[in-house]
Amino acid sequence: MVNQKNPVANLTIQEVRKIFAGEKRSWPGGLPIKLFVRAPGARERTALLKLLAMSESEYKRYWTAAVFRGEVQSEPLALFSNGMQRKPSESIPVLSLWWMRRM
């Protein structure tokens, strides 16, 4: 799910992987990407970990290290239900991406 004001219409799997690996942090035009992911145990989280080829503990270490190095301010915000992603993606002024694809 992407904020409706975002002009990006299509993303490849590689682009999605780069976004959720923190390698791509802004949309064309420079607007920052704000990541929201499902909480551990959710099917969408499992699909995300598969895409990144990481275990849950590797994912946590990856983001902790990125924060420690100053590459990012925080790890992606974990949401506990499918309904929770709509509110942030509609209300946060930066554009957001929500991983919804099931593998």
PDB file of N, CA and C in Angstrom:
ATOM      1  N   MET A   1       0.860  -1.162   0.000  1.00  0.00           N
ATOM      2  CA  MET A   1       0.000   0.000   0.000  1.00  0.00           C
ATOM      3  C   MET A   1       0.906   1.224   0.000  1.00  0.00           C
ATOM      4  N   VAL A   2       0.601   2.141  -0.856  1.00  0.00           N
ATOM      5  CA  VAL A   2       1.360   3.383  -0.957  1.00  0.00           C
ATOM      6  C   VAL A   2       0.372   4.533  -0.815  1.00  0.00           C
ATOM      7  N   ASN A   3       0.792   5.589  -0.136  1.00  0.00           N
ATOM      8  CA  ASN A   3      -0.046   6.772   0.007  1.00  0.00           C
ATOM      9  C   ASN A   3      -0.568   7.188  -1.366  1.00  0.00           C
ATOM     10  N   GLN A   4      -1.838   7.575  -1.441  1.00  0.00           N
ATOM     11  CA  GLN A   4      -2.475   7.923  -2.716  1.00  0.00           C
ATOM     12  C   GLN A   4      -1.804   9.080  -3.432  1.00  0.00           C
ATOM     13  N   LYS A   5      -1.097   9.922  -2.721  1.00  0.00           N
ATOM     14  CA  LYS A   5      -0.420  11.065  -3.338  1.00  0.00           C
ATOM     15  C   LYS A   5       0.903  10.678  -3.987  1.00  0.00           C
ATOM     16  N   ASN A   6       1.326   9.449  -3.785  1.00  0.00           N
ATOM     17  CA  ASN A   6       2.579   8.981  -4.361  1.00  0.00           C
ATOM     18  C   ASN A   6       2.381   8.700  -5.849  1.00  0.00           C
ATOM     19  N   PRO A   7       3.195   9.311  -6.718  1.00  0.00           N
ATOM     20  CA  PRO A   7       3.032   9.097  -8.157  1.00  0.00           C
ATOM     21  C   PRO A   7       3.559   7.742  -8.640  1.00  0.00           C
ATOM     22  N   VAL A   8       4.249   6.982  -7.800  1.00  0.00           N
ATOM     23  CA  VAL A   8       4.800   5.690  -8.211  1.00  0.00           C
ATOM     24  C   VAL A   8       3.662   4.698  -8.396  1.00  0.00           C
ATOM     25  N   ALA A   9       3.548   4.138  -9.595  1.00  0.00           N
ATOM     26  CA  ALA A   9       2.452   3.222  -9.909  1.00  0.00           C
ATOM     27  C   ALA A   9       2.882   1.758  -9.846  1.00  0.00           C
ATOM     28  N   ASN A  10       4.142   1.479 -10.139  1.00  0.00           N
ATOM     29  CA  ASN A  10       4.621   0.100 -10.186  1.00  0.00           C
ATOM     30  C   ASN A  10       5.995  -0.011  -9.540  1.00  0.00           C
ATOM     31  N   LEU A  11       6.219  -1.130  -8.862  1.00  0.00           N
ATOM     32  CA  LEU A  11       7.526  -1.433  -8.292  1.00  0.00           C
ATOM     33  C   LEU A  11       7.875  -2.868  -8.641  1.00  0.00           C
ATOM     34  N   THR A  12       9.131  -3.095  -8.977  1.00  0.00           N
ATOM     35  CA  THR A  12       9.581  -4.465  -9.203  1.00  0.00           C
ATOM     36  C   THR A  12       9.866  -5.114  -7.847  1.00  0.00           C
ATOM     37  N   ILE A  13       9.980  -6.424  -7.834  1.00  0.00           N
ATOM     38  CA  ILE A  13      10.338  -7.131  -6.603  1.00  0.00           C
ATOM     39  C   ILE A  13      11.691  -6.647  -6.104  1.00  0.00           C
ATOM     40  N   GLN A  14      12.634  -6.382  -6.988  1.00  0.00           N
ATOM     41  CA  GLN A  14      13.952  -5.896  -6.569  1.00  0.00           C
ATOM     42  C   GLN A  14      13.849  -4.512  -5.937  1.00  0.00           C
ATOM     43  N   GLU A  15      12.993  -3.656  -6.466  1.00  0.00           N
ATOM     44  CA  GLU A  15      12.805  -2.340  -5.865  1.00  0.00           C
ATOM     45  C   GLU A  15      12.177  -2.467  -4.470  1.00  0.00           C
ATOM     46  N   VAL A  16      11.206  -3.357  -4.328  1.00  0.00           N
ATOM     47  CA  VAL A  16      10.582  -3.591  -3.028  1.00  0.00           C
ATOM     48  C   VAL A  16      11.620  -4.122  -2.049  1.00  0.00           C
ATOM     49  N   ARG A  17      12.454  -5.051  -2.493  1.00  0.00           N
ATOM     50  CA  ARG A  17      13.503  -5.597  -1.632  1.00  0.00           C
ATOM     51  C   ARG A  17      14.439  -4.493  -1.171  1.00  0.00           C
ATOM     52  N   LYS A  18      14.860  -3.614  -2.067  1.00  0.00           N
ATOM     53  CA  LYS A  18      15.758  -2.515  -1.698  1.00  0.00           C
ATOM     54  C   LYS A  18      15.098  -1.565  -0.701  1.00  0.00           C
ATOM     55  N   ILE A  19      13.815  -1.309  -0.886  1.00  0.00           N
ATOM     56  CA  ILE A  19      13.104  -0.430   0.043  1.00  0.00           C
ATOM     57  C   ILE A  19      13.074  -1.061   1.428  1.00  0.00           C
ATOM     58  N   PHE A  20      12.683  -2.333   1.509  1.00  0.00           N
ATOM     59  CA  PHE A  20      12.544  -2.977   2.816  1.00  0.00           C
ATOM     60  C   PHE A  20      13.872  -3.413   3.425  1.00  0.00           C
ATOM     61  N   ALA A  21      14.954  -3.339   2.648  1.00  0.00           N
ATOM     62  CA  ALA A  21      16.286  -3.559   3.193  1.00  0.00           C
ATOM     63  C   ALA A  21      16.908  -2.231   3.621  1.00  0.00           C
ATOM     64  N   GLY A  22      16.190  -1.136   3.403  1.00  0.00           N
ATOM     65  CA  GLY A  22      16.705   0.179   3.784  1.00  0.00           C
ATOM     66  C   GLY A  22      17.724   0.732   2.817  1.00  0.00           C
ATOM     67  N   GLU A  23      17.883   0.101   1.663  1.00  0.00           N
ATOM     68  CA  GLU A  23      18.848   0.559   0.661  1.00  0.00           C
ATOM     69  C   GLU A  23      18.301   1.723  -0.162  1.00  0.00           C
ATOM     70  N   LYS A  24      17.001   1.792  -0.286  1.00  0.00           N
ATOM     71  CA  LYS A  24      16.343   2.898  -0.985  1.00  0.00           C
ATOM     72  C   LYS A  24      15.469   3.589   0.052  1.00  0.00           C
ATOM     73  N   ARG A  25      15.753   4.866   0.320  1.00  0.00           N
ATOM     74  CA  ARG A  25      15.084   5.563   1.415  1.00  0.00           C
ATOM     75  C   ARG A  25      14.188   6.716   0.979  1.00  0.00           C
ATOM     76  N   SER A  26      14.138   6.974  -0.333  1.00  0.00           N
ATOM     77  CA  SER A  26      13.278   8.066  -0.789  1.00  0.00           C
ATOM     78  C   SER A  26      12.672   7.729  -2.148  1.00  0.00           C
ATOM     79  N   TRP A  27      11.533   8.358  -2.398  1.00  0.00           N
ATOM     80  CA  TRP A  27      10.833   8.211  -3.670  1.00  0.00           C
ATOM     81  C   TRP A  27      11.439   9.181  -4.667  1.00  0.00           C
ATOM     82  N   PRO A  28      11.155   8.993  -5.970  1.00  0.00           N
ATOM     83  CA  PRO A  28      11.593   9.996  -6.942  1.00  0.00           C
ATOM     84  C   PRO A  28      11.080  11.366  -6.504  1.00  0.00           C
ATOM     85  N   GLY A  29      11.924  12.354  -6.577  1.00  0.00           N
ATOM     86  CA  GLY A  29      11.564  13.694  -6.111  1.00  0.00           C
ATOM     87  C   GLY A  29      12.059  13.964  -4.706  1.00  0.00           C
ATOM     88  N   GLY A  30      12.612  12.934  -4.052  1.00  0.00           N
ATOM     89  CA  GLY A  30      13.229  13.131  -2.753  1.00  0.00           C
ATOM     90  C   GLY A  30      12.352  12.924  -1.534  1.00  0.00           C
ATOM     91  N   LEU A  31      11.073  12.624  -1.699  1.00  0.00           N
ATOM     92  CA  LEU A  31      10.222  12.395  -0.534  1.00  0.00           C
ATOM     93  C   LEU A  31      10.658  11.125   0.189  1.00  0.00           C
ATOM     94  N   PRO A  32      10.785  11.186   1.514  1.00  0.00           N
ATOM     95  CA  PRO A  32      11.253  10.009   2.256  1.00  0.00           C
ATOM     96  C   PRO A  32      10.224   8.881   2.269  1.00  0.00           C
ATOM     97  N   ILE A  33      10.719   7.659   2.321  1.00  0.00           N
ATOM     98  CA  ILE A  33       9.874   6.481   2.459  1.00  0.00           C
ATOM     99  C   ILE A  33       9.785   6.157   3.944  1.00  0.00           C
ATOM    100  N   LYS A  34       8.589   5.990   4.446  1.00  0.00           N
ATOM    101  CA  LYS A  34       8.366   5.568   5.830  1.00  0.00           C
ATOM    102  C   LYS A  34       7.826   4.151   5.779  1.00  0.00           C
ATOM    103  N   LEU A  35       8.568   3.221   6.382  1.00  0.00           N
ATOM    104  CA  LEU A  35       8.191   1.811   6.310  1.00  0.00           C
ATOM    105  C   LEU A  35       7.315   1.387   7.475  1.00  0.00           C
ATOM    106  N   PHE A  36       6.278   0.637   7.148  1.00  0.00           N
ATOM    107  CA  PHE A  36       5.428  -0.030   8.123  1.00  0.00           C
ATOM    108  C   PHE A  36       5.434  -1.503   7.737  1.00  0.00           C
ATOM    109  N   VAL A  37       5.671  -2.368   8.678  1.00  0.00           N
ATOM    110  CA  VAL A  37       5.664  -3.807   8.420  1.00  0.00           C
ATOM    111  C   VAL A  37       4.739  -4.484   9.413  1.00  0.00           C
ATOM    112  N   ARG A  38       4.311  -5.680   9.100  1.00  0.00           N
ATOM    113  CA  ARG A  38       3.505  -6.434  10.046  1.00  0.00           C
ATOM    114  C   ARG A  38       4.405  -6.939  11.168  1.00  0.00           C
ATOM    115  N   ALA A  39       3.804  -7.158  12.311  1.00  0.00           N
ATOM    116  CA  ALA A  39       4.523  -7.631  13.495  1.00  0.00           C
ATOM    117  C   ALA A  39       4.986  -9.075  13.286  1.00  0.00           C
ATOM    118  N   PRO A  40       5.998  -9.510  14.051  1.00  0.00           N
ATOM    119  CA  PRO A  40       6.471 -10.892  13.952  1.00  0.00           C
ATOM    120  C   PRO A  40       5.321 -11.881  14.098  1.00  0.00           C
ATOM    121  N   GLY A  41       5.382 -12.930  13.278  1.00  0.00           N
ATOM    122  CA  GLY A  41       4.368 -13.974  13.311  1.00  0.00           C
ATOM    123  C   GLY A  41       3.297 -13.824  12.242  1.00  0.00           C
ATOM    124  N   ALA A  42       3.144 -12.631  11.671  1.00  0.00           N
ATOM    125  CA  ALA A  42       2.144 -12.409  10.621  1.00  0.00           C
ATOM    126  C   ALA A  42       2.637 -12.993   9.300  1.00  0.00           C
ATOM    127  N   ARG A  43       1.698 -13.444   8.477  1.00  0.00           N
ATOM    128  CA  ARG A  43       2.063 -14.020   7.169  1.00  0.00           C
ATOM    129  C   ARG A  43       2.828 -13.017   6.319  1.00  0.00           C
ATOM    130  N   GLU A  44       2.424 -11.751   6.366  1.00  0.00           N
ATOM    131  CA  GLU A  44       3.110 -10.732   5.568  1.00  0.00           C
ATOM    132  C   GLU A  44       4.551 -10.548   6.033  1.00  0.00           C
ATOM    133  N   ARG A  45       4.779 -10.671   7.330  1.00  0.00           N
ATOM    134  CA  ARG A  45       6.141 -10.568   7.873  1.00  0.00           C
ATOM    135  C   ARG A  45       6.976 -11.740   7.386  1.00  0.00           C
ATOM    136  N   THR A  46       6.391 -12.927   7.376  1.00  0.00           N
ATOM    137  CA  THR A  46       7.085 -14.115   6.876  1.00  0.00           C
ATOM    138  C   THR A  46       7.466 -13.933   5.412  1.00  0.00           C
ATOM    139  N   ALA A  47       6.547 -13.371   4.611  1.00  0.00           N
ATOM    140  CA  ALA A  47       6.841 -13.114   3.194  1.00  0.00           C
ATOM    141  C   ALA A  47       7.968 -12.090   3.053  1.00  0.00           C
ATOM    142  N   LEU A  48       7.953 -11.066   3.893  1.00  0.00           N
ATOM    143  CA  LEU A  48       9.016 -10.060   3.868  1.00  0.00           C
ATOM    144  C   LEU A  48      10.364 -10.681   4.194  1.00  0.00           C
ATOM    145  N   LEU A  49      10.418 -11.500   5.231  1.00  0.00           N
ATOM    146  CA  LEU A  49      11.673 -12.150   5.603  1.00  0.00           C
ATOM    147  C   LEU A  49      12.174 -13.068   4.495  1.00  0.00           C
ATOM    148  N   LYS A  50      11.246 -13.729   3.814  1.00  0.00           N
ATOM    149  CA  LYS A  50      11.621 -14.582   2.677  1.00  0.00           C
ATOM    150  C   LYS A  50      12.218 -13.730   1.557  1.00  0.00           C
ATOM    151  N   LEU A  51      11.584 -12.598   1.267  1.00  0.00           N
ATOM    152  CA  LEU A  51      12.090 -11.690   0.241  1.00  0.00           C
ATOM    153  C   LEU A  51      13.497 -11.207   0.573  1.00  0.00           C
ATOM    154  N   LEU A  52      13.749 -10.907   1.846  1.00  0.00           N
ATOM    155  CA  LEU A  52      15.053 -10.401   2.269  1.00  0.00           C
ATOM    156  C   LEU A  52      16.048 -11.516   2.562  1.00  0.00           C
ATOM    157  N   ALA A  53      15.582 -12.770   2.528  1.00  0.00           N
ATOM    158  CA  ALA A  53      16.416 -13.944   2.837  1.00  0.00           C
ATOM    159  C   ALA A  53      17.041 -13.806   4.227  1.00  0.00           C
ATOM    160  N   MET A  54      16.184 -13.466   5.208  1.00  0.00           N
ATOM    161  CA  MET A  54      16.626 -13.287   6.591  1.00  0.00           C
ATOM    162  C   MET A  54      15.685 -14.024   7.534  1.00  0.00           C
ATOM    163  N   SER A  55      16.235 -14.411   8.668  1.00  0.00           N
ATOM    164  CA  SER A  55      15.396 -14.916   9.751  1.00  0.00           C
ATOM    165  C   SER A  55      14.905 -13.709  10.548  1.00  0.00           C
ATOM    166  N   GLU A  56      13.987 -13.932  11.463  1.00  0.00           N
ATOM    167  CA  GLU A  56      13.490 -12.841  12.303  1.00  0.00           C
ATOM    168  C   GLU A  56      14.631 -12.210  13.104  1.00  0.00           C
ATOM    169  N   SER A  57      15.507 -13.045  13.664  1.00  0.00           N
ATOM    170  CA  SER A  57      16.614 -12.500  14.460  1.00  0.00           C
ATOM    171  C   SER A  57      17.618 -11.752  13.579  1.00  0.00           C
ATOM    172  N   GLU A  58      17.861 -12.246  12.363  1.00  0.00           N
ATOM    173  CA  GLU A  58      18.752 -11.530  11.449  1.00  0.00           C
ATOM    174  C   GLU A  58      18.152 -10.185  11.055  1.00  0.00           C
ATOM    175  N   TYR A  59      16.851 -10.146  10.835  1.00  0.00           N
ATOM    176  CA  TYR A  59      16.160  -8.904  10.487  1.00  0.00           C
ATOM    177  C   TYR A  59      16.307  -7.882  11.613  1.00  0.00           C
ATOM    178  N   LYS A  60      16.086  -8.314  12.831  1.00  0.00           N
ATOM    179  CA  LYS A  60      16.211  -7.428  13.992  1.00  0.00           C
ATOM    180  C   LYS A  60      17.648  -6.905  14.121  1.00  0.00           C
ATOM    181  N   ARG A  61      18.631  -7.797  14.005  1.00  0.00           N
ATOM    182  CA  ARG A  61      20.043  -7.374  14.077  1.00  0.00           C
ATOM    183  C   ARG A  61      20.398  -6.409  12.949  1.00  0.00           C
ATOM    184  N   TYR A  62      19.885  -6.676  11.757  1.00  0.00           N
ATOM    185  CA  TYR A  62      20.147  -5.834  10.593  1.00  0.00           C
ATOM    186  C   TYR A  62      19.721  -4.390  10.868  1.00  0.00           C
ATOM    187  N   TRP A  63      18.488  -4.211  11.355  1.00  0.00           N
ATOM    188  CA  TRP A  63      17.980  -2.867  11.608  1.00  0.00           C
ATOM    189  C   TRP A  63      18.621  -2.234  12.833  1.00  0.00           C
ATOM    190  N   THR A  64      18.917  -3.019  13.852  1.00  0.00           N
ATOM    191  CA  THR A  64      19.602  -2.478  15.036  1.00  0.00           C
ATOM    192  C   THR A  64      20.972  -1.934  14.633  1.00  0.00           C
ATOM    193  N   ALA A  65      21.680  -2.677  13.803  1.00  0.00           N
ATOM    194  CA  ALA A  65      22.997  -2.236  13.335  1.00  0.00           C
ATOM    195  C   ALA A  65      22.881  -0.979  12.480  1.00  0.00           C
ATOM    196  N   ALA A  66      21.864  -0.908  11.604  1.00  0.00           N
ATOM    197  CA  ALA A  66      21.683   0.275  10.756  1.00  0.00           C
ATOM    198  C   ALA A  66      21.395   1.515  11.605  1.00  0.00           C
ATOM    199  N   VAL A  67      20.606   1.357  12.659  1.00  0.00           N
ATOM    200  CA  VAL A  67      20.325   2.475  13.571  1.00  0.00           C
ATOM    201  C   VAL A  67      21.609   2.869  14.291  1.00  0.00           C
ATOM    202  N   PHE A  68      22.364   1.887  14.786  1.00  0.00           N
ATOM    203  CA  PHE A  68      23.599   2.145  15.519  1.00  0.00           C
ATOM    204  C   PHE A  68      24.616   2.899  14.649  1.00  0.00           C
ATOM    205  N   ARG A  69      24.697   2.527  13.363  1.00  0.00           N
ATOM    206  CA  ARG A  69      25.631   3.183  12.438  1.00  0.00           C
ATOM    207  C   ARG A  69      25.133   4.558  11.988  1.00  0.00           C
ATOM    208  N   GLY A  70      23.898   4.907  12.336  1.00  0.00           N
ATOM    209  CA  GLY A  70      23.346   6.195  11.946  1.00  0.00           C
ATOM    210  C   GLY A  70      22.813   6.231  10.525  1.00  0.00           C
ATOM    211  N   GLU A  71      22.637   5.069   9.917  1.00  0.00           N
ATOM    212  CA  GLU A  71      22.131   5.013   8.549  1.00  0.00           C
ATOM    213  C   GLU A  71      20.634   5.302   8.496  1.00  0.00           C
ATOM    214  N   VAL A  72      19.918   4.931   9.547  1.00  0.00           N
ATOM    215  CA  VAL A  72      18.476   5.174   9.661  1.00  0.00           C
ATOM    216  C   VAL A  72      18.183   5.627  11.085  1.00  0.00           C
ATOM    217  N   GLN A  73      17.054   6.302  11.267  1.00  0.00           N
ATOM    218  CA  GLN A  73      16.691   6.753  12.607  1.00  0.00           C
ATOM    219  C   GLN A  73      16.071   5.636  13.437  1.00  0.00           C
ATOM    220  N   SER A  74      15.330   4.752  12.776  1.00  0.00           N
ATOM    221  CA  SER A  74      14.682   3.658  13.489  1.00  0.00           C
ATOM    222  C   SER A  74      14.361   2.539  12.516  1.00  0.00           C
ATOM    223  N   GLU A  75      14.089   1.376  13.083  1.00  0.00           N
ATOM    224  CA  GLU A  75      13.654   0.268  12.228  1.00  0.00           C
ATOM    225  C   GLU A  75      12.219   0.521  11.794  1.00  0.00           C
ATOM    226  N   PRO A  76      11.728  -0.199  10.763  1.00  0.00           N
ATOM    227  CA  PRO A  76      10.340  -0.002  10.335  1.00  0.00           C
ATOM    228  C   PRO A  76       9.358  -0.220  11.489  1.00  0.00           C
ATOM    229  N   LEU A  77       8.295   0.559  11.491  1.00  0.00           N
ATOM    230  CA  LEU A  77       7.274   0.443  12.509  1.00  0.00           C
ATOM    231  C   LEU A  77       6.471  -0.836  12.296  1.00  0.00           C
ATOM    232  N   ALA A  78       6.350  -1.665  13.335  1.00  0.00           N
ATOM    233  CA  ALA A  78       5.604  -2.923  13.239  1.00  0.00           C
ATOM    234  C   ALA A  78       4.147  -2.674  13.626  1.00  0.00           C
ATOM    235  N   LEU A  79       3.244  -3.067  12.747  1.00  0.00           N
ATOM    236  CA  LEU A  79       1.813  -2.935  12.991  1.00  0.00           C
ATOM    237  C   LEU A  79       1.220  -4.319  13.222  1.00  0.00           C
ATOM    238  N   PHE A  80       0.224  -4.392  14.081  1.00  0.00           N
ATOM    239  CA  PHE A  80      -0.285  -5.683  14.506  1.00  0.00           C
ATOM    240  C   PHE A  80      -1.511  -6.179  13.759  1.00  0.00           C
ATOM    241  N   SER A  81      -2.082  -5.374  12.865  1.00  0.00           N
ATOM    242  CA  SER A  81      -3.221  -5.853  12.091  1.00  0.00           C
ATOM    243  C   SER A  81      -3.212  -5.223  10.708  1.00  0.00           C
ATOM    244  N   ASN A  82      -3.923  -5.853   9.775  1.00  0.00           N
ATOM    245  CA  ASN A  82      -4.013  -5.307   8.421  1.00  0.00           C
ATOM    246  C   ASN A  82      -4.680  -3.944   8.403  1.00  0.00           C
ATOM    247  N   GLY A  83      -5.649  -3.719   9.275  1.00  0.00           N
ATOM    248  CA  GLY A  83      -6.352  -2.450   9.299  1.00  0.00           C
ATOM    249  C   GLY A  83      -5.506  -1.293   9.774  1.00  0.00           C
ATOM    250  N   MET A  84      -4.476  -1.573  10.550  1.00  0.00           N
ATOM    251  CA  MET A  84      -3.647  -0.511  11.122  1.00  0.00           C
ATOM    252  C   MET A  84      -2.836   0.245  10.077  1.00  0.00           C
ATOM    253  N   GLN A  85      -2.527  -0.361   8.931  1.00  0.00           N
ATOM    254  CA  GLN A  85      -1.676   0.309   7.951  1.00  0.00           C
ATOM    255  C   GLN A  85      -2.385   1.447   7.249  1.00  0.00           C
ATOM    256  N   ARG A  86      -3.703   1.409   7.173  1.00  0.00           N
ATOM    257  CA  ARG A  86      -4.410   2.469   6.445  1.00  0.00           C
ATOM    258  C   ARG A  86      -4.261   3.832   7.115  1.00  0.00           C
ATOM    259  N   LYS A  87      -4.417   3.883   8.403  1.00  0.00           N
ATOM    260  CA  LYS A  87      -4.362   5.157   9.128  1.00  0.00           C
ATOM    261  C   LYS A  87      -3.012   5.859   8.941  1.00  0.00           C
ATOM    262  N   PRO A  88      -1.874   5.179   9.225  1.00  0.00           N
ATOM    263  CA  PRO A  88      -0.592   5.874   9.028  1.00  0.00           C
ATOM    264  C   PRO A  88      -0.341   6.271   7.580  1.00  0.00           C
ATOM    265  N   SER A  89      -0.664   5.389   6.627  1.00  0.00           N
ATOM    266  CA  SER A  89      -0.356   5.719   5.237  1.00  0.00           C
ATOM    267  C   SER A  89      -1.211   6.868   4.723  1.00  0.00           C
ATOM    268  N   GLU A  90      -2.369   7.096   5.340  1.00  0.00           N
ATOM    269  CA  GLU A  90      -3.213   8.214   4.941  1.00  0.00           C
ATOM    270  C   GLU A  90      -2.839   9.504   5.668  1.00  0.00           C
ATOM    271  N   SER A  91      -2.342   9.393   6.913  1.00  0.00           N
ATOM    272  CA  SER A  91      -2.162  10.593   7.728  1.00  0.00           C
ATOM    273  C   SER A  91      -0.734  11.105   7.819  1.00  0.00           C
ATOM    274  N   ILE A  92       0.256  10.253   7.663  1.00  0.00           N
ATOM    275  CA  ILE A  92       1.644  10.707   7.771  1.00  0.00           C
ATOM    276  C   ILE A  92       1.999  11.487   6.513  1.00  0.00           C
ATOM    277  N   PRO A  93       2.599  12.672   6.670  1.00  0.00           N
ATOM    278  CA  PRO A  93       2.861  13.507   5.510  1.00  0.00           C
ATOM    279  C   PRO A  93       3.877  12.916   4.534  1.00  0.00           C
ATOM    280  N   VAL A  94       4.766  12.046   5.017  1.00  0.00           N
ATOM    281  CA  VAL A  94       5.679  11.391   4.085  1.00  0.00           C
ATOM    282  C   VAL A  94       4.947  10.213   3.463  1.00  0.00           C
ATOM    283  N   LEU A  95       5.454   9.732   2.388  1.00  0.00           N
ATOM    284  CA  LEU A  95       4.808   8.627   1.702  1.00  0.00           C
ATOM    285  C   LEU A  95       5.242   7.311   2.330  1.00  0.00           C
ATOM    286  N   SER A  96       4.335   6.368   2.365  1.00  0.00           N
ATOM    287  CA  SER A  96       4.633   5.116   3.045  1.00  0.00           C
ATOM    288  C   SER A  96       4.328   3.924   2.163  1.00  0.00           C
ATOM    289  N   LEU A  97       5.014   2.855   2.411  1.00  0.00           N
ATOM    290  CA  LEU A  97       4.822   1.612   1.671  1.00  0.00           C
ATOM    291  C   LEU A  97       4.540   0.511   2.665  1.00  0.00           C
ATOM    292  N   TRP A  98       3.562  -0.299   2.370  1.00  0.00           N
ATOM    293  CA  TRP A  98       3.166  -1.412   3.245  1.00  0.00           C
ATOM    294  C   TRP A  98       3.277  -2.690   2.445  1.00  0.00           C
ATOM    295  N   TRP A  99       3.994  -3.651   2.954  1.00  0.00           N
ATOM    296  CA  TRP A  99       4.204  -4.912   2.255  1.00  0.00           C
ATOM    297  C   TRP A  99       2.951  -5.766   2.405  1.00  0.00           C
ATOM    298  N   MET A 100       2.242  -5.993   1.316  1.00  0.00           N
ATOM    299  CA  MET A 100       0.997  -6.744   1.356  1.00  0.00           C
ATOM    300  C   MET A 100       1.058  -8.033   0.541  1.00  0.00           C
ATOM    301  N   ARG A 101       2.044  -8.206  -0.286  1.00  0.00           N
ATOM    302  CA  ARG A 101       2.093  -9.368  -1.167  1.00  0.00           C
ATOM    303  C   ARG A 101       2.336 -10.626  -0.356  1.00  0.00           C
ATOM    304  N   ARG A 102       1.605 -11.650  -0.657  1.00  0.00           N
ATOM    305  CA  ARG A 102       1.804 -12.942   0.023  1.00  0.00           C
ATOM    306  C   ARG A 102       2.573 -13.848  -0.917  1.00  0.00           C
ATOM    307  N   MET A 103       3.629 -14.476  -0.412  1.00  0.00           N
ATOM    308  CA  MET A 103       4.443 -15.360  -1.228  1.00  0.00           C
ATOM    309  C   MET A 103       4.071 -16.793  -0.947  1.00  0.00           C
TER     310      MET A 103
END
